[in-house]
mmCIF file of N, CA and C in Angstrom:
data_model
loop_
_atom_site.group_PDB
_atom_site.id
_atom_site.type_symbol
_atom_site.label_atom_id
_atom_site.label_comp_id
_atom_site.label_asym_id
_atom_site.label_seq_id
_atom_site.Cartn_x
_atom_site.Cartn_y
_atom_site.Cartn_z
ATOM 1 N N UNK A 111 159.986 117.272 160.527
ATOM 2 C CA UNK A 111 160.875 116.145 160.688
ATOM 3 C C UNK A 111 160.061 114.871 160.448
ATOM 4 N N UNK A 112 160.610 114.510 159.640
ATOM 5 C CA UNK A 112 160.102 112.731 159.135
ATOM 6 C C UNK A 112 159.972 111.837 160.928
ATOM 7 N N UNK A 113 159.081 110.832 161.084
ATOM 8 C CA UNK A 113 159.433 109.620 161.502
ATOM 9 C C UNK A 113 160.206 108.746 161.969
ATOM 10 N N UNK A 114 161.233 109.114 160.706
ATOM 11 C CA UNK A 114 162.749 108.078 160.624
ATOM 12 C C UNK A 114 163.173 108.885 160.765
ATOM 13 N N UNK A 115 163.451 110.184 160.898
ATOM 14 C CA UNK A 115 164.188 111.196 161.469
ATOM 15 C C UNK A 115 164.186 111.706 163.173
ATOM 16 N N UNK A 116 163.037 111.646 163.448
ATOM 17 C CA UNK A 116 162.948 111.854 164.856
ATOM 18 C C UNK A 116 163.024 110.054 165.625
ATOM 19 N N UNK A 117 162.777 109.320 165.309
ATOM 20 C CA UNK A 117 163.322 108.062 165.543
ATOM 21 C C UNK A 117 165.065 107.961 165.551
ATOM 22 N N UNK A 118 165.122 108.487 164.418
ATOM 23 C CA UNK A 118 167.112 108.286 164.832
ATOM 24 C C UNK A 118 167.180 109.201 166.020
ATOM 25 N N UNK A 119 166.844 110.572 166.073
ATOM 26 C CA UNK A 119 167.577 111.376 166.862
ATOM 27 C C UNK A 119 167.228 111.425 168.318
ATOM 28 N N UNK A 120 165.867 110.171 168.735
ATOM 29 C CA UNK A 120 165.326 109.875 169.901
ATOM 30 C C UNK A 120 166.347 108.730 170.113
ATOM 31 N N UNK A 121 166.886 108.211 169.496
ATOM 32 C CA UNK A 121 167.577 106.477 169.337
ATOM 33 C C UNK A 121 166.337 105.877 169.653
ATOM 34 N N UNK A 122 165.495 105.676 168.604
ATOM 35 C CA UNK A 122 164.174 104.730 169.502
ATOM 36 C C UNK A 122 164.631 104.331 167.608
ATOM 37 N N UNK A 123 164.029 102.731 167.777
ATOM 38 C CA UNK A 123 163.052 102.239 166.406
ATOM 39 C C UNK A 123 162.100 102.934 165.632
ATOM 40 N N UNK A 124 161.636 102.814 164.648
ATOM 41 C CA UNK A 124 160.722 103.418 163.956
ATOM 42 C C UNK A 124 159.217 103.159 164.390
ATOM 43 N N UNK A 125 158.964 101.840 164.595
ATOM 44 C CA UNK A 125 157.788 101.174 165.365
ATOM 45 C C UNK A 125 157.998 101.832 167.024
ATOM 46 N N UNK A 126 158.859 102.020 167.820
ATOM 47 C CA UNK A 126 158.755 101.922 168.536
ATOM 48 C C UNK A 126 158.594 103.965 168.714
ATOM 49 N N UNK A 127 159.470 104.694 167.992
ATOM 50 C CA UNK A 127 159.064 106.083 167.544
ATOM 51 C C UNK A 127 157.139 105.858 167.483
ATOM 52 N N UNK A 128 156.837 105.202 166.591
ATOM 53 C CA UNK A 128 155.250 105.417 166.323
ATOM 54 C C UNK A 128 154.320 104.920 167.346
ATOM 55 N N UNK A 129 154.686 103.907 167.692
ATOM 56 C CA UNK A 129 153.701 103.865 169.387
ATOM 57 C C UNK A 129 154.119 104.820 170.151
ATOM 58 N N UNK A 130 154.644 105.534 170.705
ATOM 59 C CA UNK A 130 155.222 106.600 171.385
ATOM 60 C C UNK A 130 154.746 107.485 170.812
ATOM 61 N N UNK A 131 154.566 107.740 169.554
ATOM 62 C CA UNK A 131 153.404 109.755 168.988
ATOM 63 C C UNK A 131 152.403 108.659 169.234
ATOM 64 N N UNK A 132 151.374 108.081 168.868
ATOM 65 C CA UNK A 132 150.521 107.642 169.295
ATOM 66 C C UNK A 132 149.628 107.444 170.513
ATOM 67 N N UNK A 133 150.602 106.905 171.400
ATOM 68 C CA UNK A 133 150.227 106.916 172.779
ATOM 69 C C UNK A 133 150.315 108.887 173.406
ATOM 70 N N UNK A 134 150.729 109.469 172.735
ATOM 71 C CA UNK A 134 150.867 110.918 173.116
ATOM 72 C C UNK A 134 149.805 111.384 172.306
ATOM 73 N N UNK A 135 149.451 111.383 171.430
ATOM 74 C CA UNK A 135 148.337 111.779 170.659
ATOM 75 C C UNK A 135 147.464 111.231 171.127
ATOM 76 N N UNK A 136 146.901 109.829 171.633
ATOM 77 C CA UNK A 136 145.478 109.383 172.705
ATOM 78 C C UNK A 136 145.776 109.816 173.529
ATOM 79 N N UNK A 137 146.869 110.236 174.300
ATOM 80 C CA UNK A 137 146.544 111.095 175.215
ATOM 81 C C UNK A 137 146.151 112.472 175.784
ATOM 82 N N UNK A 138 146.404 112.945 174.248
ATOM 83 C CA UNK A 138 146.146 114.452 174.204
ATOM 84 C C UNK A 138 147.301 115.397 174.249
ATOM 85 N N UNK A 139 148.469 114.678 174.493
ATOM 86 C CA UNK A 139 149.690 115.622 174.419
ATOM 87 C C UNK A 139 149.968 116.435 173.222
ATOM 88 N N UNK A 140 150.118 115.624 172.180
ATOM 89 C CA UNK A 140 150.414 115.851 170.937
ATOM 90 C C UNK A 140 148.600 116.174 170.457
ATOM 91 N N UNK A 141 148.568 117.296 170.158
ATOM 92 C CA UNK A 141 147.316 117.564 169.548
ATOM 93 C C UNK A 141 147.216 118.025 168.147
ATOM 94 N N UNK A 142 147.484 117.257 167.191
ATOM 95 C CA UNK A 142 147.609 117.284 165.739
ATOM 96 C C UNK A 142 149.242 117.274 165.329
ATOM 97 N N UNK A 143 149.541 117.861 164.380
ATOM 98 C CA UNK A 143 150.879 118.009 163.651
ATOM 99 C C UNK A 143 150.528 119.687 163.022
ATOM 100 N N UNK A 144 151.500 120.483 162.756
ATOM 101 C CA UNK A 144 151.439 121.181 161.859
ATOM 102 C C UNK A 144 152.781 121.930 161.176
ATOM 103 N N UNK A 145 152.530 122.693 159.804
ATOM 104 C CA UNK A 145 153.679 122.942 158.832
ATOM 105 C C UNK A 145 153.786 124.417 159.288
ATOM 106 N N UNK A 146 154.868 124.930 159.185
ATOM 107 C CA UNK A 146 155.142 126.110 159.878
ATOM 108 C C UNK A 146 154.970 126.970 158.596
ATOM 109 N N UNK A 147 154.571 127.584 158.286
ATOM 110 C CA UNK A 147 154.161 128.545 156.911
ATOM 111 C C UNK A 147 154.623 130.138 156.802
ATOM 112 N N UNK A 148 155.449 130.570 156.203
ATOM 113 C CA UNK A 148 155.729 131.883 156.226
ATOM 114 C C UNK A 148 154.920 132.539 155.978
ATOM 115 N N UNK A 149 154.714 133.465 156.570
ATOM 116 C CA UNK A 149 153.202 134.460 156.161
ATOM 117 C C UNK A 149 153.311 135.289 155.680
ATOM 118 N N UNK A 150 154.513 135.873 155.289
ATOM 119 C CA UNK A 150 154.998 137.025 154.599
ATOM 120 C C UNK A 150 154.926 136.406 153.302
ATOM 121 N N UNK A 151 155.053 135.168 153.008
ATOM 122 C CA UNK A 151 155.582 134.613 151.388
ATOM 123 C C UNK A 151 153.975 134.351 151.192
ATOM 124 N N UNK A 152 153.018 134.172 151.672
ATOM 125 C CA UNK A 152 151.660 134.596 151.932
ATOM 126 C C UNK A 152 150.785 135.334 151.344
ATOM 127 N N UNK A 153 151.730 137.102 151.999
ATOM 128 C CA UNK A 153 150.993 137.876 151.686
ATOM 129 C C UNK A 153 150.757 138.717 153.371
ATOM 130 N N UNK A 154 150.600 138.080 154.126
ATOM 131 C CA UNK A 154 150.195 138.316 155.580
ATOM 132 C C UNK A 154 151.365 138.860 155.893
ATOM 133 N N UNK A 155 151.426 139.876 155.851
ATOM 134 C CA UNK A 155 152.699 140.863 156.339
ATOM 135 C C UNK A 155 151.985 142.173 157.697
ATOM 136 N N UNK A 156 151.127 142.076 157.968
ATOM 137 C CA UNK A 156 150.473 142.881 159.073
ATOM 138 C C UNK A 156 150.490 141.842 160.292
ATOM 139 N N UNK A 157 150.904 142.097 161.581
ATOM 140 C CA UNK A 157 150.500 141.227 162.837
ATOM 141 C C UNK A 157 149.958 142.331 163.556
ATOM 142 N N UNK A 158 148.442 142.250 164.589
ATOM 143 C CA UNK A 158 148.215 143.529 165.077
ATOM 144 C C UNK A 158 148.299 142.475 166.809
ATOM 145 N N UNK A 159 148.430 142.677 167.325
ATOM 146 C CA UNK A 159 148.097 142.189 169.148
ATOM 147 C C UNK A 159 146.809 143.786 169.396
ATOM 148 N N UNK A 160 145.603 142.939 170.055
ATOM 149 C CA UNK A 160 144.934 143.671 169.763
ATOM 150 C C UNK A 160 144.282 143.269 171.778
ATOM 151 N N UNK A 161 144.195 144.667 172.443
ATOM 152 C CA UNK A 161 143.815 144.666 173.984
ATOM 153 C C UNK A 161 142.420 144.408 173.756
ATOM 154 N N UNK A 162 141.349 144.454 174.236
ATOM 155 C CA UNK A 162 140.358 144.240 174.590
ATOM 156 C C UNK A 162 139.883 144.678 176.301
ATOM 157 N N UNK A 163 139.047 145.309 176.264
ATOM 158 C CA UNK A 163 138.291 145.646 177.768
ATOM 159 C C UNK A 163 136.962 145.802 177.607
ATOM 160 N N UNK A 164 136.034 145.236 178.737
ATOM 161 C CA UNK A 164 134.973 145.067 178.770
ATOM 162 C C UNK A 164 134.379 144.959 179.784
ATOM 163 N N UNK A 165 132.843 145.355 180.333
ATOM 164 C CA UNK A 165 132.171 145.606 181.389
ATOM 165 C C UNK A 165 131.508 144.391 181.816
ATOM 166 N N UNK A 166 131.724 143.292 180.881
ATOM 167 C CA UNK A 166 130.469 142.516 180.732
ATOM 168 C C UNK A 166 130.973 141.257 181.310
ATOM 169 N N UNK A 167 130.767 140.583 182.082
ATOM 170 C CA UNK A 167 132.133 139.452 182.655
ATOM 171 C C UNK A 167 131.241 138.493 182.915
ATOM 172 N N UNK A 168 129.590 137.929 182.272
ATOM 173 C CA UNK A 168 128.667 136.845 182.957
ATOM 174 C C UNK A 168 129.228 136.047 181.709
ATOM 175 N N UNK A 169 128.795 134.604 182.320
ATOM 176 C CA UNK A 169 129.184 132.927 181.156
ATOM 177 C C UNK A 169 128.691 133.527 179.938
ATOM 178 N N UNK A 170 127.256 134.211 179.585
ATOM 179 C CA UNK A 170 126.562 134.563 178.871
ATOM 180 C C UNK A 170 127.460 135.032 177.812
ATOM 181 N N UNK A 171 127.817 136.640 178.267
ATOM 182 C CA UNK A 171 128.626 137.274 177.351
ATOM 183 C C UNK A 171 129.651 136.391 176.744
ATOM 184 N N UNK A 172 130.300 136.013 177.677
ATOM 185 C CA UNK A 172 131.787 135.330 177.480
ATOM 186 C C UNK A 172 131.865 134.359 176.311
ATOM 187 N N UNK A 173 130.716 133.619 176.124
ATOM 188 C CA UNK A 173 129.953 132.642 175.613
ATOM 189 C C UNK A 173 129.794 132.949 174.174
ATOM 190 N N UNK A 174 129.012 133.904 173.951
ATOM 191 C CA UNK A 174 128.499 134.357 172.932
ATOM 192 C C UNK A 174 129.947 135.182 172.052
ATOM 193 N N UNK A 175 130.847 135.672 173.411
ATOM 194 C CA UNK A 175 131.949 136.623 172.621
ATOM 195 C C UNK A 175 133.292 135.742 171.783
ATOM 196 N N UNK A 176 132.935 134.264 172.604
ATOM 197 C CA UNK A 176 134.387 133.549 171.765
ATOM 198 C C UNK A 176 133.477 133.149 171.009
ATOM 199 N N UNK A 177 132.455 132.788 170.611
ATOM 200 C CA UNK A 177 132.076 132.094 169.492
ATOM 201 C C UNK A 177 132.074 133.438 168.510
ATOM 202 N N UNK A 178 131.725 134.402 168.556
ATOM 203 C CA UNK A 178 131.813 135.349 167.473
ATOM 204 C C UNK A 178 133.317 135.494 167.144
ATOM 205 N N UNK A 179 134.437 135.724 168.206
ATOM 206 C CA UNK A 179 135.885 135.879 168.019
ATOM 207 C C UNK A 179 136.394 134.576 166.700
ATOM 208 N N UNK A 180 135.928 133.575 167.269
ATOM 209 C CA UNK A 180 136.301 131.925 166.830
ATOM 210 C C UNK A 180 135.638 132.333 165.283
ATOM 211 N N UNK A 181 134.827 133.121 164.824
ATOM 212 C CA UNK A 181 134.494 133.476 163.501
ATOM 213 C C UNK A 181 135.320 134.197 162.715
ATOM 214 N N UNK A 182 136.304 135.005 163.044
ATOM 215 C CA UNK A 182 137.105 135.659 162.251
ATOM 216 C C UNK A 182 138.511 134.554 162.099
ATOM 217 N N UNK A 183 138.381 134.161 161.059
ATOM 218 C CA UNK A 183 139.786 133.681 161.076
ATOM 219 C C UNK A 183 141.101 134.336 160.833
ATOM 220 N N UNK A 184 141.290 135.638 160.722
ATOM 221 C CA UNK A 184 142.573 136.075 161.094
ATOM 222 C C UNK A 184 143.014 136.152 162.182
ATOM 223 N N UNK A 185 142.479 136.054 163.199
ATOM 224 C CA UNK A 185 142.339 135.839 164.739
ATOM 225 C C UNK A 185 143.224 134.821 164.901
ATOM 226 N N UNK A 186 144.423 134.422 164.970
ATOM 227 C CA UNK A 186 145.429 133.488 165.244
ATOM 228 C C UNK A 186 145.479 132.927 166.448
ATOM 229 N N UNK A 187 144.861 134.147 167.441
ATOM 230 C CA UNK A 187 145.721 133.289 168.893
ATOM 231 C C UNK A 187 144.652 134.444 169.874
ATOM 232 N N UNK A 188 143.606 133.858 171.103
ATOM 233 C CA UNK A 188 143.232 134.258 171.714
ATOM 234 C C UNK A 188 142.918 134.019 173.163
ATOM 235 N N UNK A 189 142.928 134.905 174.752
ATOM 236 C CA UNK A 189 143.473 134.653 175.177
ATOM 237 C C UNK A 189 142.583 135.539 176.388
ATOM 238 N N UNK A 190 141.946 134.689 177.210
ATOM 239 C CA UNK A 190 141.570 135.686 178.591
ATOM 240 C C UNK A 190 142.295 135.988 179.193
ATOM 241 N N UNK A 191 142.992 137.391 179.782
ATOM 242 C CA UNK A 191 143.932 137.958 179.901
ATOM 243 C C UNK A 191 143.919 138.473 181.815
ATOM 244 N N UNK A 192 144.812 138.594 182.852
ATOM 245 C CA UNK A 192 144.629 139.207 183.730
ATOM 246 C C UNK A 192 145.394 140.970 183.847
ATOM 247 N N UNK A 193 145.220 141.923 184.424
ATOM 248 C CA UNK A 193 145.662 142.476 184.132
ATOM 249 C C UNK A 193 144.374 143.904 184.058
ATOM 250 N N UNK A 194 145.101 144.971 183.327
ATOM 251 C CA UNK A 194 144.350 146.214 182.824
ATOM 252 C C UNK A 194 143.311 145.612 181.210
ATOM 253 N N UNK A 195 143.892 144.643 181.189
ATOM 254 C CA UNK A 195 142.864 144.465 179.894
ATOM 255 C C UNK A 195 142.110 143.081 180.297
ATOM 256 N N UNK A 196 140.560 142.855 179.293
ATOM 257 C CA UNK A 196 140.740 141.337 179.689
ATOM 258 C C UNK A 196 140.820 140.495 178.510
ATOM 259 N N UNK A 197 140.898 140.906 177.356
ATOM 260 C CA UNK A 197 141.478 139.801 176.234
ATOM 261 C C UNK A 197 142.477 140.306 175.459
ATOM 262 N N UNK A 198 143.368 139.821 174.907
ATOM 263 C CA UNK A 198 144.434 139.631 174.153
ATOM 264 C C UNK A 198 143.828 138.582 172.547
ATOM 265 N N UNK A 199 143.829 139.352 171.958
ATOM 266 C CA UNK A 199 143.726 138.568 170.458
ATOM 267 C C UNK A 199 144.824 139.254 169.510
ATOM 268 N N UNK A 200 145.593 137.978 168.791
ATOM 269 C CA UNK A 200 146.630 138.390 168.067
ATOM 270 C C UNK A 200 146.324 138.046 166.555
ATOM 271 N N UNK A 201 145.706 139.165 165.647
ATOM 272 C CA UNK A 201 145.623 139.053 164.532
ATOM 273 C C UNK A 201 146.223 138.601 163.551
ATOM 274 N N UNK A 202 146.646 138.591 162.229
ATOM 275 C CA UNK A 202 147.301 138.146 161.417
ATOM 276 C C UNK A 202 146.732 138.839 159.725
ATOM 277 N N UNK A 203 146.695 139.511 159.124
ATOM 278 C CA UNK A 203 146.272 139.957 157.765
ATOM 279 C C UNK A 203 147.348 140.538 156.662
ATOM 280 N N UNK A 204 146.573 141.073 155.797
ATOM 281 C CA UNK A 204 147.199 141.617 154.745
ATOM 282 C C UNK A 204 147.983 143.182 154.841
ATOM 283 N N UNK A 205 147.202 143.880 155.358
ATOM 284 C CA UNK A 205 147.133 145.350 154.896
ATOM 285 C C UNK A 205 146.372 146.466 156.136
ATOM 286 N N UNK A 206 146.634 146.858 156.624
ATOM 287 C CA UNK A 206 145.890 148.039 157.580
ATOM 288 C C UNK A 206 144.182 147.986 156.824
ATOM 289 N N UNK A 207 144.062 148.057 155.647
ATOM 290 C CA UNK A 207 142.131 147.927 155.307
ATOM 291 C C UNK A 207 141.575 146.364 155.656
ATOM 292 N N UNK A 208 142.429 145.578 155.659
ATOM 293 C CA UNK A 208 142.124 144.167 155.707
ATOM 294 C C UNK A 208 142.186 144.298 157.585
ATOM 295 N N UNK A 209 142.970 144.978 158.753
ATOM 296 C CA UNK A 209 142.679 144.966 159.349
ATOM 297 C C UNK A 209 141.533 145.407 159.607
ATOM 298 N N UNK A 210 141.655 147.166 159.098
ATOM 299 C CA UNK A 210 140.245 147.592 159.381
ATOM 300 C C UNK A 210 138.853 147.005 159.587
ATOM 301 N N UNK A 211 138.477 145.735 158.565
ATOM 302 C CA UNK A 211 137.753 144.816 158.204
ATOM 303 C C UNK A 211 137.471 144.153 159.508
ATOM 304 N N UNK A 212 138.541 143.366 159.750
ATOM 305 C CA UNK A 212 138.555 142.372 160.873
ATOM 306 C C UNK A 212 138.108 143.439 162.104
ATOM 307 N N UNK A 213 138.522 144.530 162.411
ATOM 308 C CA UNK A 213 138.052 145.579 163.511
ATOM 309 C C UNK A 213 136.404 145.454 163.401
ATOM 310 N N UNK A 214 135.838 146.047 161.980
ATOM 311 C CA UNK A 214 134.835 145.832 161.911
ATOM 312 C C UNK A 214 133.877 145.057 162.228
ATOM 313 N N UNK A 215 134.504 143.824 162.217
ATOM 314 C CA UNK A 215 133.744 142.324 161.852
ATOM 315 C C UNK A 215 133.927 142.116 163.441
ATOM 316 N N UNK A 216 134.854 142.730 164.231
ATOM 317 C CA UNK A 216 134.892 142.158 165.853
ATOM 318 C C UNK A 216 134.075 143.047 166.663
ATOM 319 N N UNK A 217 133.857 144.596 165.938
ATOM 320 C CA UNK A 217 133.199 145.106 167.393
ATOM 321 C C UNK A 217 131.665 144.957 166.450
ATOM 322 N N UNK A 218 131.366 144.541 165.721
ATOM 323 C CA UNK A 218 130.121 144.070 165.112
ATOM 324 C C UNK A 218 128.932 143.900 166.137
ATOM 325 N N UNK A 219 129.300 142.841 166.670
ATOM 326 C CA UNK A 219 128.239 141.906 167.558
ATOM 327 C C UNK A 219 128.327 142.188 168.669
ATOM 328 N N UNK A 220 129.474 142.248 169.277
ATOM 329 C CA UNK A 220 129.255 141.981 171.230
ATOM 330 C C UNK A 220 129.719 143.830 171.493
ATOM 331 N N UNK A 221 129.115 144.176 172.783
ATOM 332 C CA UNK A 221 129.998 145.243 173.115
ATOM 333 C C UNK A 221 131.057 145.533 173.776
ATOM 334 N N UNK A 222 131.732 146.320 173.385
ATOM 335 C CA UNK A 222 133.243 146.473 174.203
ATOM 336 C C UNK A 222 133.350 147.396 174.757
ATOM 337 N N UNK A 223 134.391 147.457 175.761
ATOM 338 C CA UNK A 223 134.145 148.798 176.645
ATOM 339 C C UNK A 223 135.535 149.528 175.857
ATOM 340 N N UNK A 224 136.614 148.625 175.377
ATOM 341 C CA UNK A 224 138.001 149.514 174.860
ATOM 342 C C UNK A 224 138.296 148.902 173.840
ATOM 343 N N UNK A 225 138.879 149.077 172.872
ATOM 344 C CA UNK A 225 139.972 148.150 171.738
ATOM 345 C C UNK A 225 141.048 149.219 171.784
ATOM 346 N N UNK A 226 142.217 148.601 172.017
ATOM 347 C CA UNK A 226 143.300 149.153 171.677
ATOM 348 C C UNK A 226 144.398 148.121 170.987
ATOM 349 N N UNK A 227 144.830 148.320 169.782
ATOM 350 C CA UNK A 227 145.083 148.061 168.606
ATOM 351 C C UNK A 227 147.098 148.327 168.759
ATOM 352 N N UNK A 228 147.873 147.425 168.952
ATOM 353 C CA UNK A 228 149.420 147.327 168.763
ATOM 354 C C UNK A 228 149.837 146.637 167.754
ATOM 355 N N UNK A 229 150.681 147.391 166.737
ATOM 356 C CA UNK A 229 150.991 146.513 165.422
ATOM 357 C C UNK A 229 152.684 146.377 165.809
ATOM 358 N N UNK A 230 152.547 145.427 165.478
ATOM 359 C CA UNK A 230 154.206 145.065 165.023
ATOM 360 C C UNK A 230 154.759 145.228 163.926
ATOM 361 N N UNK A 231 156.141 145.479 164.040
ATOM 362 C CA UNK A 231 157.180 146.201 163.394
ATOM 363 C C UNK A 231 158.115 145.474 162.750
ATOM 364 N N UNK A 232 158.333 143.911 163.815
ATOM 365 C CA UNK A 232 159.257 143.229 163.064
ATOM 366 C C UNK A 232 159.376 141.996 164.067
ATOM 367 N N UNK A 233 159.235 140.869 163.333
ATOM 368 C CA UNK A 233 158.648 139.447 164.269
ATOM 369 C C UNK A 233 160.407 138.944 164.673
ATOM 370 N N UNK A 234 161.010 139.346 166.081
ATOM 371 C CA UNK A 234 162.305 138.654 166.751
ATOM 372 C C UNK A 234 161.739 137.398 166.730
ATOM 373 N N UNK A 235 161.405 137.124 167.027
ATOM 374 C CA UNK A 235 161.095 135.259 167.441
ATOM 375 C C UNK A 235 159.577 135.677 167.435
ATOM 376 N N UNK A 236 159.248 134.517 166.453
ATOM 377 C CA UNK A 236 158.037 133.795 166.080
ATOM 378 C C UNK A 236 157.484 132.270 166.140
ATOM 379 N N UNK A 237 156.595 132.084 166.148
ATOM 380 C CA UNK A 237 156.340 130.919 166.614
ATOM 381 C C UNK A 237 157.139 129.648 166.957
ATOM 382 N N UNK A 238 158.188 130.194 167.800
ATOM 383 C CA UNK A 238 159.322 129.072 168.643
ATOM 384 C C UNK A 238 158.436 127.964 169.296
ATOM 385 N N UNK A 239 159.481 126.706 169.767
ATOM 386 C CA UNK A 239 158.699 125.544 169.988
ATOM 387 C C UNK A 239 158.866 125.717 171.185
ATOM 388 N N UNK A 240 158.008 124.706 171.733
ATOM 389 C CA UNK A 240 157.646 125.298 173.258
ATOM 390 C C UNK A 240 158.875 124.804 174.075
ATOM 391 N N UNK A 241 159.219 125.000 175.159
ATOM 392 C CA UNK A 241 160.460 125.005 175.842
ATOM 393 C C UNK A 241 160.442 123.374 176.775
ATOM 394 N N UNK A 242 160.926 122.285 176.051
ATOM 395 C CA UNK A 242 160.566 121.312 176.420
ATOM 396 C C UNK A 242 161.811 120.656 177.080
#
């Protein structure tokens, strides 16, 4: 949505629309902008939600394990988890070998005590806006 579009439908001014994202963006509310991208028209037709369990729970590990995670960029969305597992990472790729890859490339470096691997079948609601 344009500017002058979310300005009409706020009834605010256009100036007065733009100090208002502004003052929300220095404040940290608004943390960038972004274009919603089909990922299927892509190519990215695989989503895996992927469990994670592990023995290892010091700053150290933890430390060392998101910065290696934060290296794979199919890694969309990650997430210290409570529960039977303790991370949640939600993949994004091409093809079951292109996952394979990313499997590879994650239990690479740190050790894990489990990976268990859930693919999806068919995205009901996808990246909806947050409930404001």
């Amino acid at each position: 949505m344009s500017q002058r579009e979310l300005a009409e439908t706020v009834g605010m001014s256009q100036n007065a629309c733009w100090r208002r994202l502004k003052a929300l963006n220095d404040a940290g509310i608004l943390q960038g902008s972004t274009a919603r991208v089909d990922r299927k028209a892509l190519g990215l037709g695989l989503v895996v939600f992927v469990m994670l369990r592990t023995r290892h729970h010091s700053v150290e590990w933890l430390d060392e394990f998101r910065r290696h995670v934060q290296t794979i960029p199919e890694v969309v969305d990650f997430f210290r988890i409570g529960g039977d597992y303790d991370y949640l990472l939600k993949v994004v790729t091409e093809t079951m070998d292109s996952y394979d890859s990313v499997y590879q490339r994650l239990i690479s470096k740190v050790e894990l005590d489990s990976v268990t691997s859930y693919f999806a079948m068919e995205a009901i609601a996808e990246q909806r806006p947050l409930p404001l």
